[in-house]
CSV table of N, CA, C and O and ligand atoms in Angstrom, one decimal:
chain,number,residue,atom,x,y,z
A,1,MET,N,0.9,-1.2,0.0
A,1,MET,CA,0.0,-0.1,0.0
A,1,MET,C,0.9,1.2,0.1
A,1,MET,O,1.7,1.3,0.7
A,2,LYS,N,0.3,2.2,-0.8
A,2,LYS,CA,1.2,3.6,-1.0
A,2,LYS,C,0.4,4.5,-0.6
A,2,LYS,O,-0.8,4.6,-0.5
A,3,THR,N,1.0,5.8,-0.2
A,3,THR,CA,0.3,6.9,0.0
A,3,THR,C,0.3,7.9,-1.2
A,3,THR,O,1.3,8.2,-1.7
A,4,TYR,N,-1.0,8.4,-1.6
A,4,TYR,CA,-0.9,9.3,-2.7
A,4,TYR,C,-1.6,10.6,-2.3
A,4,TYR,O,-2.3,10.6,-1.4
A,5,ASN,N,-1.3,11.6,-3.0
A,5,ASN,CA,-1.7,12.9,-2.7
A,5,ASN,C,-2.7,13.3,-3.9
A,5,ASN,O,-2.7,13.1,-5.0
A,6,GLY,N,-4.0,13.7,-3.5
A,6,GLY,CA,-5.1,14.1,-4.3
A,6,GLY,C,-5.5,15.7,-4.1
A,6,GLY,O,-5.2,16.3,-2.9
A,7,SER,N,-6.0,16.2,-5.1
A,7,SER,CA,-6.7,17.5,-5.0
A,7,SER,C,-7.7,17.8,-6.0
A,7,SER,O,-7.7,17.1,-7.0
A,8,CYS,N,-8.5,18.7,-5.8
A,8,CYS,CA,-9.5,19.2,-6.7
A,8,CYS,C,-8.8,20.0,-8.0
A,8,CYS,O,-7.5,20.1,-8.0
A,9,HIS,N,-9.3,20.7,-8.8
A,9,HIS,CA,-8.8,21.4,-9.8
A,9,HIS,C,-8.3,22.7,-9.5
A,9,HIS,O,-7.0,23.1,-9.8
A,10,CYS,N,-8.9,23.5,-8.7
A,10,CYS,CA,-8.3,24.7,-8.3
A,10,CYS,C,-7.4,24.7,-7.0
A,10,CYS,O,-6.8,25.7,-6.7
A,11,GLY,N,-7.4,23.5,-6.3
A,11,GLY,CA,-6.4,23.4,-5.4
A,11,GLY,C,-6.9,23.8,-3.9
A,11,GLY,O,-6.1,23.6,-2.9
A,12,ALA,N,-8.2,24.1,-3.8
A,12,ALA,CA,-8.8,24.4,-2.5
A,12,ALA,C,-8.9,23.2,-1.6
A,12,ALA,O,-8.5,23.1,-0.4
A,13,VAL,N,-9.1,22.1,-2.3
A,13,VAL,CA,-9.3,20.7,-1.6
A,13,VAL,C,-8.0,19.8,-1.9
A,13,VAL,O,-7.7,19.7,-2.8
A,14,LYS,N,-7.5,19.4,-0.6
A,14,LYS,CA,-6.4,18.6,-0.6
A,14,LYS,C,-6.6,17.4,0.2
A,14,LYS,O,-7.0,17.6,1.5
A,15,PHE,N,-6.0,16.2,-0.3
A,15,PHE,CA,-6.2,15.1,0.8
A,15,PHE,C,-4.9,14.0,0.5
A,15,PHE,O,-4.3,14.2,-0.6
A,16,GLU,N,-4.8,13.2,1.6
A,16,GLU,CA,-3.8,12.0,1.3
A,16,GLU,C,-4.7,10.8,1.5
A,16,GLU,O,-5.5,10.8,2.4
A,17,VAL,N,-4.2,9.7,0.8
A,17,VAL,CA,-5.0,8.5,0.8
A,17,VAL,C,-3.9,7.3,0.8
A,17,VAL,O,-3.0,7.4,-0.1
A,18,ASP,N,-4.1,6.4,1.7
A,18,ASP,CA,-3.1,5.2,1.5
A,18,ASP,C,-3.9,4.1,0.9
A,18,ASP,O,-5.0,3.7,1.3
A,19,ALA,N,-3.5,3.7,-0.3
A,19,ALA,CA,-4.5,2.7,-1.1
A,19,ALA,C,-3.6,1.8,-1.7
A,19,ALA,O,-2.4,2.1,-2.3
A,20,GLU,N,-4.2,0.8,-2.2
A,20,GLU,CA,-3.7,-0.2,-3.1
A,20,GLU,C,-4.4,0.0,-4.4
A,20,GLU,O,-5.6,-0.2,-4.5
A,21,LEU,N,-3.9,0.5,-5.6
A,21,LEU,CA,-4.5,0.9,-6.8
A,21,LEU,C,-4.7,-0.1,-8.0
A,21,LEU,O,-4.6,0.3,-9.0
A,22,SER,N,-4.5,-1.3,-7.6
A,22,SER,CA,-4.5,-2.4,-8.7
A,22,SER,C,-5.7,-2.7,-9.3
A,22,SER,O,-6.1,-3.2,-10.4
A,23,TYR,N,-6.8,-2.4,-8.5
A,23,TYR,CA,-8.1,-2.6,-8.9
A,23,TYR,C,-9.0,-1.3,-8.8
A,23,TYR,O,-9.2,-0.9,-7.6
A,24,LEU,N,-9.3,-0.7,-9.9
A,24,LEU,CA,-10.2,0.4,-9.7
A,24,LEU,C,-11.7,0.1,-10.0
A,24,LEU,O,-12.1,-0.9,-10.8
A,25,GLU,N,-12.7,0.8,-9.6
A,25,GLU,CA,-14.0,0.6,-9.9
A,25,GLU,C,-14.7,1.8,-10.7
A,25,GLU,O,-14.4,3.0,-10.3
A,26,ARG,N,-15.4,1.4,-11.7
A,26,ARG,CA,-16.2,2.3,-12.6
A,26,ARG,C,-17.7,2.0,-12.2
A,26,ARG,O,-18.1,0.9,-12.1
A,27,CYS,N,-18.5,3.0,-12.1
A,27,CYS,CA,-19.9,2.7,-11.8
A,27,CYS,C,-20.8,3.6,-12.8
A,27,CYS,O,-20.7,4.4,-13.3
A,28,THR,N,-21.9,2.7,-13.0
A,28,THR,CA,-22.9,3.1,-14.1
A,28,THR,C,-24.1,3.9,-13.7
A,28,THR,O,-24.9,4.1,-14.4
A,29,CYS,N,-24.1,4.2,-12.4
A,29,CYS,CA,-25.3,4.8,-11.7
A,29,CYS,C,-25.4,6.0,-12.3
A,29,CYS,O,-24.6,6.8,-13.1
A,30,SER,N,-26.5,6.8,-12.3
A,30,SER,CA,-27.0,8.0,-12.9
A,30,SER,C,-25.9,9.3,-12.7
A,30,SER,O,-25.4,10.0,-13.5
A,31,ILE,N,-25.3,9.1,-11.5
A,31,ILE,CA,-24.3,10.4,-11.2
A,31,ILE,C,-22.9,9.9,-11.6
A,31,ILE,O,-22.2,10.8,-12.1
A,32,CYS,N,-22.5,8.8,-11.4
A,32,CYS,CA,-21.1,8.3,-11.7
A,32,CYS,C,-21.0,8.3,-13.2
A,32,CYS,O,-19.9,8.7,-13.7
A,33,SER,N,-22.1,8.0,-13.9
A,33,SER,CA,-21.7,8.0,-15.6
A,33,SER,C,-21.6,9.4,-15.8
A,33,SER,O,-20.9,9.8,-16.8
A,34,LYS,N,-22.1,10.4,-15.2
A,34,LYS,CA,-22.0,11.7,-15.8
A,34,LYS,C,-20.6,12.3,-15.1
A,34,LYS,O,-20.1,13.3,-15.8
A,35,LYS,N,-20.3,12.0,-14.0
A,35,LYS,CA,-18.8,12.4,-13.5
A,35,LYS,C,-17.7,11.9,-14.1
A,35,LYS,O,-16.7,12.3,-14.1
A,36,GLY,N,-18.0,10.6,-14.6
A,36,GLY,CA,-16.7,9.9,-15.3
A,36,GLY,C,-15.7,9.6,-14.5
A,36,GLY,O,-14.5,9.5,-14.7
A,37,ALA,N,-15.9,9.2,-13.1
A,37,ALA,CA,-14.9,9.1,-11.9
A,37,ALA,C,-14.6,7.6,-12.2
A,37,ALA,O,-15.3,6.6,-12.5
A,38,LEU,N,-13.2,7.3,-11.7
A,38,LEU,CA,-12.9,5.9,-11.3
A,38,LEU,C,-12.5,6.0,-9.8
A,38,LEU,O,-11.9,6.8,-9.3
A,39,PHE,N,-13.0,4.8,-9.2
A,39,PHE,CA,-12.9,5.0,-7.7
A,39,PHE,C,-12.1,3.9,-7.0
A,39,PHE,O,-11.9,2.8,-7.6
A,40,VAL,N,-11.6,4.1,-5.8
A,40,VAL,CA,-11.3,3.1,-5.0
A,40,VAL,C,-11.7,3.5,-3.5
A,40,VAL,O,-11.9,4.6,-3.3
A,41,ARG,N,-12.1,2.5,-2.8
A,41,ARG,CA,-12.7,2.8,-1.6
A,41,ARG,C,-11.8,2.5,-0.6
A,41,ARG,O,-11.2,1.2,-0.5
A,42,VAL,N,-11.9,3.3,0.5
A,42,VAL,CA,-10.7,2.9,1.7
A,42,VAL,C,-11.5,3.3,3.1
A,42,VAL,O,-12.4,4.2,3.1
A,43,PRO,N,-11.0,2.6,4.0
A,43,PRO,CA,-11.6,2.8,5.4
A,43,PRO,C,-11.1,4.2,5.8
A,43,PRO,O,-9.9,4.8,5.2
A,44,PRO,N,-11.8,4.9,6.9
A,44,PRO,CA,-11.4,6.2,7.4
A,44,PRO,C,-10.0,6.5,7.7
A,44,PRO,O,-9.6,7.5,7.6
A,45,ASP,N,-9.3,5.1,8.5
A,45,ASP,CA,-8.0,5.6,8.8
A,45,ASP,C,-7.0,5.4,7.7
A,45,ASP,O,-5.7,5.8,8.2
A,46,GLN,N,-7.3,5.4,6.3
A,46,GLN,CA,-6.4,5.4,5.5
A,46,GLN,C,-6.6,6.8,4.4
A,46,GLN,O,-6.2,6.9,3.6
A,47,PHE,N,-7.5,7.6,5.3
A,47,PHE,CA,-7.9,9.0,4.5
A,47,PHE,C,-7.7,10.2,5.4
A,47,PHE,O,-7.9,10.1,6.6
A,48,ARG,N,-6.9,11.2,4.9
A,48,ARG,CA,-6.7,12.4,5.7
A,48,ARG,C,-7.1,13.6,4.6
A,48,ARG,O,-6.2,13.9,3.7
A,49,GLN,N,-7.9,14.5,5.1
A,49,GLN,CA,-8.1,15.6,4.4
A,49,GLN,C,-7.1,16.7,4.9
A,49,GLN,O,-7.3,17.0,6.1
A,50,THR,N,-6.4,17.2,4.2
A,50,THR,CA,-5.3,18.1,4.5
A,50,THR,C,-5.8,19.6,4.2
A,50,THR,O,-5.1,20.5,4.9
A,51,GLN,N,-6.7,19.7,3.6
A,51,GLN,CA,-7.0,21.4,3.2
A,51,GLN,C,-8.5,21.2,2.6
A,51,GLN,O,-9.0,20.4,1.9
A,52,GLY,N,-9.2,22.3,2.9
A,52,GLY,CA,-10.2,22.7,2.2
A,52,GLY,C,-11.7,21.9,2.8
A,52,GLY,O,-12.7,21.9,1.9
A,53,GLU,N,-11.9,21.6,4.0
A,53,GLU,CA,-13.1,21.2,4.4
A,53,GLU,C,-14.4,22.0,4.0
A,53,GLU,O,-15.4,21.6,3.8
A,54,ASP,N,-14.0,23.4,4.4
A,54,ASP,CA,-15.1,24.4,4.2
A,54,ASP,C,-15.2,24.7,2.6
A,54,ASP,O,-16.4,25.4,2.4
A,55,ASP,N,-14.5,24.1,1.8
A,55,ASP,CA,-14.6,24.2,0.3
A,55,ASP,C,-15.6,23.3,-0.4
A,55,ASP,O,-15.8,23.3,-1.6
A,56,LEU,N,-16.1,22.2,0.6
A,56,LEU,CA,-16.7,21.3,-0.2
A,56,LEU,C,-18.3,21.7,0.0
A,56,LEU,O,-18.6,22.0,1.1
A,57,THR,N,-19.0,21.1,-0.9
A,57,THR,CA,-20.5,21.2,-0.9
A,57,THR,C,-21.0,19.7,-1.0
A,57,THR,O,-20.4,18.8,-1.9
A,58,LEU,N,-22.0,19.5,-0.3
A,58,LEU,CA,-22.7,18.1,-0.4
A,58,LEU,C,-23.9,18.0,-1.1
A,58,LEU,O,-24.8,18.9,-1.2
A,59,TYR,N,-23.9,16.9,-2.1
A,59,TYR,CA,-25.1,16.7,-3.0
A,59,TYR,C,-25.6,15.3,-2.7
A,59,TYR,O,-24.7,14.5,-2.5
A,60,GLN,N,-27.0,15.2,-2.6
A,60,GLN,CA,-27.5,13.9,-2.2
A,60,GLN,C,-28.9,13.8,-2.9
A,60,GLN,O,-29.5,14.8,-3.3
A,61,PHE,N,-29.2,12.4,-3.3
A,61,PHE,CA,-30.5,12.3,-3.9
A,61,PHE,C,-30.9,10.9,-3.7
A,61,PHE,O,-30.0,10.1,-3.1
A,62,ASN,N,-32.0,10.5,-4.2
A,62,ASN,CA,-32.7,9.1,-4.1
A,62,ASN,C,-32.7,8.6,-2.6
A,62,ASN,O,-33.4,9.3,-1.9
A,63,THR,N,-31.8,7.8,-2.2
A,63,THR,CA,-32.0,7.4,-0.8
A,63,THR,C,-31.2,8.2,0.1
A,63,THR,O,-31.4,8.0,1.4
A,64,GLU,N,-30.5,9.1,-0.4
A,64,GLU,CA,-29.7,10.1,0.2
A,64,GLU,C,-28.8,9.4,1.4
A,64,GLU,O,-28.3,9.8,2.4
A,65,LEU,N,-28.3,8.2,1.0
A,65,LEU,CA,-27.1,7.4,1.9
A,65,LEU,C,-25.7,7.9,1.4
A,65,LEU,O,-25.1,8.2,2.2
A,66,ALA,N,-25.6,7.9,0.0
A,66,ALA,CA,-24.2,8.4,-0.4
A,66,ALA,C,-24.3,9.8,-0.2
A,66,ALA,O,-25.2,10.6,-0.3
A,67,LYS,N,-22.9,10.2,0.0
A,67,LYS,CA,-22.6,11.6,0.2
A,67,LYS,C,-21.5,11.9,-1.0
A,67,LYS,O,-20.5,11.4,-1.2
A,68,HIS,N,-22.2,12.8,-2.1
A,68,HIS,CA,-21.4,13.2,-3.1
A,68,HIS,C,-20.9,14.7,-2.8
A,68,HIS,O,-21.7,15.7,-2.6
A,69,LEU,N,-19.6,14.6,-2.7
A,69,LEU,CA,-18.8,15.9,-2.3
A,69,LEU,C,-18.2,16.6,-3.6
A,69,LEU,O,-17.5,15.9,-4.3
A,70,PHE,N,-18.5,17.9,-3.6
A,70,PHE,CA,-17.7,18.7,-4.7
A,70,PHE,C,-17.3,19.9,-4.2
A,70,PHE,O,-17.5,20.5,-3.1
A,71,CYS,N,-16.0,20.3,-4.9
A,71,CYS,CA,-15.3,21.6,-4.5
A,71,CYS,C,-16.4,22.7,-4.9
A,71,CYS,O,-16.8,22.9,-5.9
A,72,LYS,N,-16.7,23.7,-4.1
A,72,LYS,CA,-17.5,24.8,-4.2
A,72,LYS,C,-16.9,25.8,-5.4
A,72,LYS,O,-17.6,26.6,-6.0
A,73,ARG,N,-15.5,25.9,-5.4
A,73,ARG,CA,-15.1,26.8,-6.3
A,73,ARG,C,-14.9,26.2,-7.8
A,73,ARG,O,-15.4,26.8,-8.7
A,74,CYS,N,-14.4,24.9,-7.9
A,74,CYS,CA,-14.2,24.4,-9.2
A,74,CYS,C,-14.9,23.2,-9.7
A,74,CYS,O,-15.0,23.1,-10.8
A,75,GLY,N,-15.8,22.9,-8.6
A,75,GLY,CA,-16.9,21.7,-9.1
A,75,GLY,C,-16.2,20.1,-9.2
A,75,GLY,O,-17.2,19.4,-9.5
A,76,ILE,N,-15.2,20.1,-8.9
A,76,ILE,CA,-14.5,18.7,-9.1
A,76,ILE,C,-14.9,18.0,-7.9
A,76,ILE,O,-14.9,18.3,-6.7
A,77,HIS,N,-15.4,16.6,-8.2
A,77,HIS,CA,-15.4,15.6,-7.2
A,77,HIS,C,-14.2,14.9,-6.8
A,77,HIS,O,-13.7,14.1,-7.7
A,78,THR,N,-14.0,15.1,-5.7
A,78,THR,CA,-12.6,14.5,-5.3
A,78,THR,C,-12.8,13.2,-4.6
A,78,THR,O,-12.0,12.1,-4.7
A,79,PHE,N,-13.7,13.0,-3.6
A,79,PHE,CA,-14.0,12.0,-2.8
A,79,PHE,C,-15.4,12.1,-2.4
A,79,PHE,O,-16.0,13.2,-2.4
A,80,GLY,N,-16.0,10.9,-1.7
A,80,GLY,CA,-17.3,11.0,-1.2
A,80,GLY,C,-17.6,9.8,-0.3
A,80,GLY,O,-16.4,9.2,0.1
A,81,HIS,N,-18.8,9.4,-0.2
A,81,HIS,CA,-19.1,8.1,0.6
A,81,HIS,C,-20.1,7.3,0.1
A,81,HIS,O,-21.1,8.0,-0.5
A,82,PRO,N,-19.8,6.1,-0.2
A,82,PRO,CA,-20.7,5.3,-0.9
A,82,PRO,C,-21.9,5.0,-0.3
A,82,PRO,O,-22.0,4.8,1.1
A,83,ARG,N,-23.0,4.7,-1.0
A,83,ARG,CA,-24.2,4.4,-0.3
A,83,ARG,C,-24.2,2.9,0.2
A,83,ARG,O,-24.8,2.7,1.3
A,84,SER,N,-23.4,1.9,-0.3
A,84,SER,CA,-23.2,0.6,0.4
A,84,SER,C,-22.6,0.6,1.6
A,84,SER,O,-22.8,-0.1,2.4
A,85,ALA,N,-21.8,1.7,2.1
A,85,ALA,CA,-20.9,1.7,3.2
A,85,ALA,C,-20.5,3.3,3.6
A,85,ALA,O,-19.3,3.5,3.0
A,86,PRO,N,-21.5,4.1,3.9
A,86,PRO,CA,-21.1,5.5,4.1
A,86,PRO,C,-20.1,5.8,5.0
A,86,PRO,O,-19.7,7.0,4.9
A,87,GLU,N,-19.6,4.9,5.8
A,87,GLU,CA,-18.4,5.2,6.7
A,87,GLU,C,-17.0,5.1,6.0
A,87,GLU,O,-16.3,5.5,6.4
A,88,LEU,N,-17.1,4.6,4.8
A,88,LEU,CA,-15.9,4.3,3.8
A,88,LEU,C,-15.8,5.6,3.1
A,88,LEU,O,-16.7,6.5,2.8
A,89,PHE,N,-14.6,5.8,2.5
A,89,PHE,CA,-14.3,7.0,1.7
A,89,PHE,C,-14.2,6.5,0.3
A,89,PHE,O,-13.6,5.5,0.0
A,90,LEU,N,-14.9,7.1,-0.7
A,90,LEU,CA,-14.8,6.5,-2.0
A,90,LEU,C,-13.9,7.7,-2.6
A,90,LEU,O,-14.4,8.7,-2.9
A,91,ILE,N,-12.7,7.3,-3.3
A,91,ILE,CA,-11.8,8.3,-3.8
A,91,ILE,C,-11.9,8.2,-5.2
A,91,ILE,O,-11.8,7.3,-5.8
A,92,ASN,N,-12.0,9.6,-5.8
A,92,ASN,CA,-11.9,9.8,-7.3
A,92,ASN,C,-10.4,9.4,-7.7
A,92,ASN,O,-9.8,10.6,-7.5
A,93,VAL,N,-9.9,8.4,-8.2
A,93,VAL,CA,-8.7,8.1,-8.5
A,93,VAL,C,-8.2,9.3,-9.5
A,93,VAL,O,-6.9,9.4,-9.7
A,94,ARG,N,-9.0,9.7,-10.4
A,94,ARG,CA,-8.7,10.8,-11.4
A,94,ARG,C,-8.1,12.0,-10.7
A,94,ARG,O,-7.5,12.9,-11.4
A,95,CYS,N,-8.3,12.2,-9.4
A,95,CYS,CA,-7.8,13.4,-8.5
A,95,CYS,C,-6.7,13.3,-7.8
A,95,CYS,O,-6.2,14.2,-7.2
A,96,LEU,N,-6.1,12.0,-8.1
A,96,LEU,CA,-4.7,11.9,-7.4
A,96,LEU,C,-3.6,12.6,-8.4
A,96,LEU,O,-3.7,12.1,-9.5
A,97,ASP,N,-2.7,13.2,-7.7
A,97,ASP,CA,-1.8,13.8,-8.6
A,97,ASP,C,-0.5,13.2,-8.7
A,97,ASP,O,0.3,13.6,-9.6
A,98,ASP,N,-0.4,12.1,-8.1
A,98,ASP,CA,0.9,11.3,-8.2
A,98,ASP,C,0.6,9.8,-8.7
A,98,ASP,O,1.2,8.9,-8.3
A,99,PHE,N,-0.6,9.7,-9.4
A,99,PHE,CA,-1.0,8.3,-9.9
A,99,PHE,C,-1.5,8.7,-11.4
A,99,PHE,O,-2.8,9.3,-11.5
A,100,ASP,N,-0.8,8.2,-12.4
A,100,ASP,CA,-1.0,8.7,-13.7
A,100,ASP,C,-1.7,7.6,-14.5
A,100,ASP,O,-1.3,6.5,-14.6
A,101,LEU,N,-3.1,7.8,-14.3
A,101,LEU,CA,-4.0,6.7,-15.0
A,101,LEU,C,-3.6,6.3,-16.4
A,101,LEU,O,-3.9,5.3,-16.9
A,102,GLU,N,-2.8,7.1,-17.2
A,102,GLU,CA,-2.3,7.0,-18.6
A,102,GLU,C,-1.1,6.0,-18.6
A,102,GLU,O,-1.0,5.2,-19.5
A,103,THR,N,-0.4,5.9,-17.6
A,103,THR,CA,0.8,5.1,-17.5
A,103,THR,C,0.8,4.0,-16.5
A,103,THR,O,1.7,2.8,-16.7
A,104,GLU,N,0.0,3.9,-15.6
A,104,GLU,CA,0.1,3.1,-14.5
A,104,GLU,C,-0.7,1.8,-14.9
A,104,GLU,O,-1.6,1.9,-15.7
A,105,GLN,N,-0.4,0.6,-14.3
A,105,GLN,CA,-1.1,-0.6,-14.6
A,105,GLN,C,-2.0,-0.9,-13.4
A,105,GLN,O,-1.8,-0.9,-12.4
A,106,TYR,N,-3.4,-1.2,-14.0
A,106,TYR,CA,-4.5,-1.4,-13.2
A,106,TYR,C,-5.7,-2.2,-13.8
A,106,TYR,O,-5.8,-2.0,-15.1
A,107,GLU,N,-6.5,-2.6,-13.2
A,107,GLU,CA,-7.8,-3.4,-13.8
A,107,GLU,C,-8.9,-2.4,-13.4
A,107,GLU,O,-9.0,-2.0,-12.1
A,108,VAL,N,-9.8,-2.2,-14.3
A,108,VAL,CA,-11.2,-1.6,-14.0
A,108,VAL,C,-12.2,-2.6,-13.8
A,108,VAL,O,-12.6,-3.3,-14.7
A,109,LYS,N,-12.9,-2.5,-12.6
A,109,LYS,CA,-14.0,-3.5,-12.3
A,109,LYS,C,-15.3,-2.8,-12.5
A,109,LYS,O,-15.4,-1.5,-12.2
A,110,LEU,N,-16.3,-3.2,-13.1
A,110,LEU,CA,-17.5,-2.5,-13.4
A,110,LEU,C,-18.5,-2.8,-12.3
A,110,LEU,O,-18.7,-4.0,-11.9
A,111,PHE,N,-19.1,-1.8,-11.7
A,111,PHE,CA,-20.1,-1.9,-10.7
A,111,PHE,C,-21.5,-1.1,-11.5
A,111,PHE,O,-21.5,-0.2,-11.9
A,112,ASP,N,-22.4,-2.3,-11.6
A,112,ASP,CA,-23.7,-1.9,-12.3
A,112,ASP,C,-24.7,-1.1,-11.5
A,112,ASP,O,-25.4,-1.6,-11.0
A,113,GLY,N,-24.3,0.2,-11.1
A,113,GLY,CA,-25.2,1.1,-10.2
A,113,GLY,C,-26.6,1.3,-10.9
A,113,GLY,O,-27.3,1.7,-10.1
A,114,ARG,N,-26.8,1.2,-12.1
A,114,ARG,CA,-28.1,1.4,-12.7
A,114,ARG,C,-29.0,0.4,-12.2
A,114,ARG,O,-30.2,0.6,-12.0
A,115,ASN,N,-28.4,-0.7,-11.7
A,115,ASN,CA,-29.4,-1.9,-11.1
A,115,ASN,C,-28.7,-2.1,-9.7
A,115,ASN,O,-28.0,-3.1,-9.5
A,116,TRP,N,-28.7,-1.0,-8.9
A,116,TRP,CA,-27.9,-0.9,-7.7
A,116,TRP,C,-28.2,-2.1,-6.7
A,116,TRP,O,-27.2,-3.0,-6.3
A,117,GLU,N,-29.3,-2.4,-6.6
A,117,GLU,CA,-29.9,-3.5,-5.6
A,117,GLU,C,-29.3,-5.0,-6.0
A,117,GLU,O,-28.6,-5.6,-5.1
A,118,ALA,N,-29.5,-5.3,-7.2
A,118,ALA,CA,-29.1,-6.6,-7.7
A,118,ALA,C,-27.3,-6.5,-7.8
A,118,ALA,O,-26.8,-7.6,-7.3
A,119,SER,N,-26.8,-5.5,-8.2
A,119,SER,CA,-25.4,-5.5,-8.2
A,119,SER,C,-24.7,-5.5,-6.9
A,119,SER,O,-23.6,-6.2,-6.6
A,120,PHE,N,-25.4,-4.8,-5.8
A,120,PHE,CA,-24.9,-4.8,-4.5
A,120,PHE,C,-25.0,-6.3,-3.9
A,120,PHE,O,-24.0,-6.8,-3.3
A,121,LYS,N,-26.0,-7.0,-4.3
A,121,LYS,CA,-26.3,-8.2,-3.6
A,121,LYS,C,-25.2,-9.1,-4.3
A,121,LYS,O,-24.5,-10.0,-3.5
A,122,ALA,N,-24.9,-8.9,-5.6
A,122,ALA,CA,-24.0,-9.9,-6.3
A,122,ALA,C,-22.6,-9.8,-5.7
A,122,ALA,O,-21.8,-10.7,-5.6
A,123,ARG,N,-22.3,-8.5,-5.4
A,123,ARG,CA,-20.9,-8.3,-4.8
A,123,ARG,C,-20.8,-8.8,-3.3
A,123,ARG,O,-19.8,-9.4,-3.0
A,124,GLN,N,-21.9,-8.6,-2.6
A,124,GLN,CA,-21.8,-9.2,-1.3
A,124,GLN,C,-21.7,-10.9,-1.4
A,124,GLN,O,-20.9,-11.4,-0.6
A,125,GLU,N,-22.5,-11.4,-2.5
A,125,GLU,CA,-22.2,-12.9,-2.6
A,125,GLU,C,-20.8,-13.3,-2.9
A,125,GLU,O,-20.2,-14.3,-2.4
A,126,ALA,N,-20.2,-12.6,-3.7
A,126,ALA,CA,-18.8,-12.8,-4.2
A,126,ALA,C,-18.0,-12.7,-3.2
A,126,ALA,O,-16.9,-13.5,-3.1
A,127,ALA,N,-18.0,-11.7,-2.3
A,127,ALA,CA,-17.3,-11.4,-1.2
A,127,ALA,C,-17.3,-12.6,-0.2
A,127,ALA,O,-16.2,-12.9,0.5
A,128,GLU,N,-18.6,-13.0,0.1
A,128,GLU,CA,-18.6,-14.3,1.1
A,128,GLU,C,-18.0,-15.6,0.3
A,128,GLU,O,-17.4,-16.1,1.3
A,129,ARG,N,-18.1,-15.6,-1.0
A,129,ARG,CA,-17.6,-16.9,-1.5
A,129,ARG,C,-16.0,-17.0,-1.3
A,129,ARG,O,-15.4,-17.9,-1.3
A,130,ALA,N,-15.4,-15.6,-1.3
A,130,ALA,CA,-14.1,-15.3,-1.5
A,130,ALA,C,-13.5,-15.6,0.1
A,130,ALA,O,-12.3,-15.7,0.3
A,131,GLU,N,-14.3,-15.6,1.0
A,131,GLU,CA,-13.9,-15.5,2.3
A,131,GLU,C,-13.6,-17.0,2.8
A,131,GLU,O,-13.9,-18.0,2.3
B,1,LIG,ZN1,-11.5,23.3,-6.4
């Protein structure tokens, strides 16, 4: 596991995350498909916001369990909290300044968020089989 530095576009929001980035997640839900983000999820002890807590604004919809955070100044989505586990941090890997998506090696797993309930159930079952 490595430590990466992330930020929004204008630089108001900055954070550090300890993560293993061999598997990234892409989601097909209504907001992720518009954001175009690639994600990795980490527990709270692997995430530190170093700047700009007051520069974030919260957007919620539907079940209002997920927290979609955006920079108030530049509108970039740096991280949030997923519906399936709001205590975790969902990091937009595209906002990491020292991880180049064009040159690094990684696999992208698809989460079919358009069919959220079925996809969540399938992922839980796969995790149980892997235990
Ligand atoms: Zn910004």
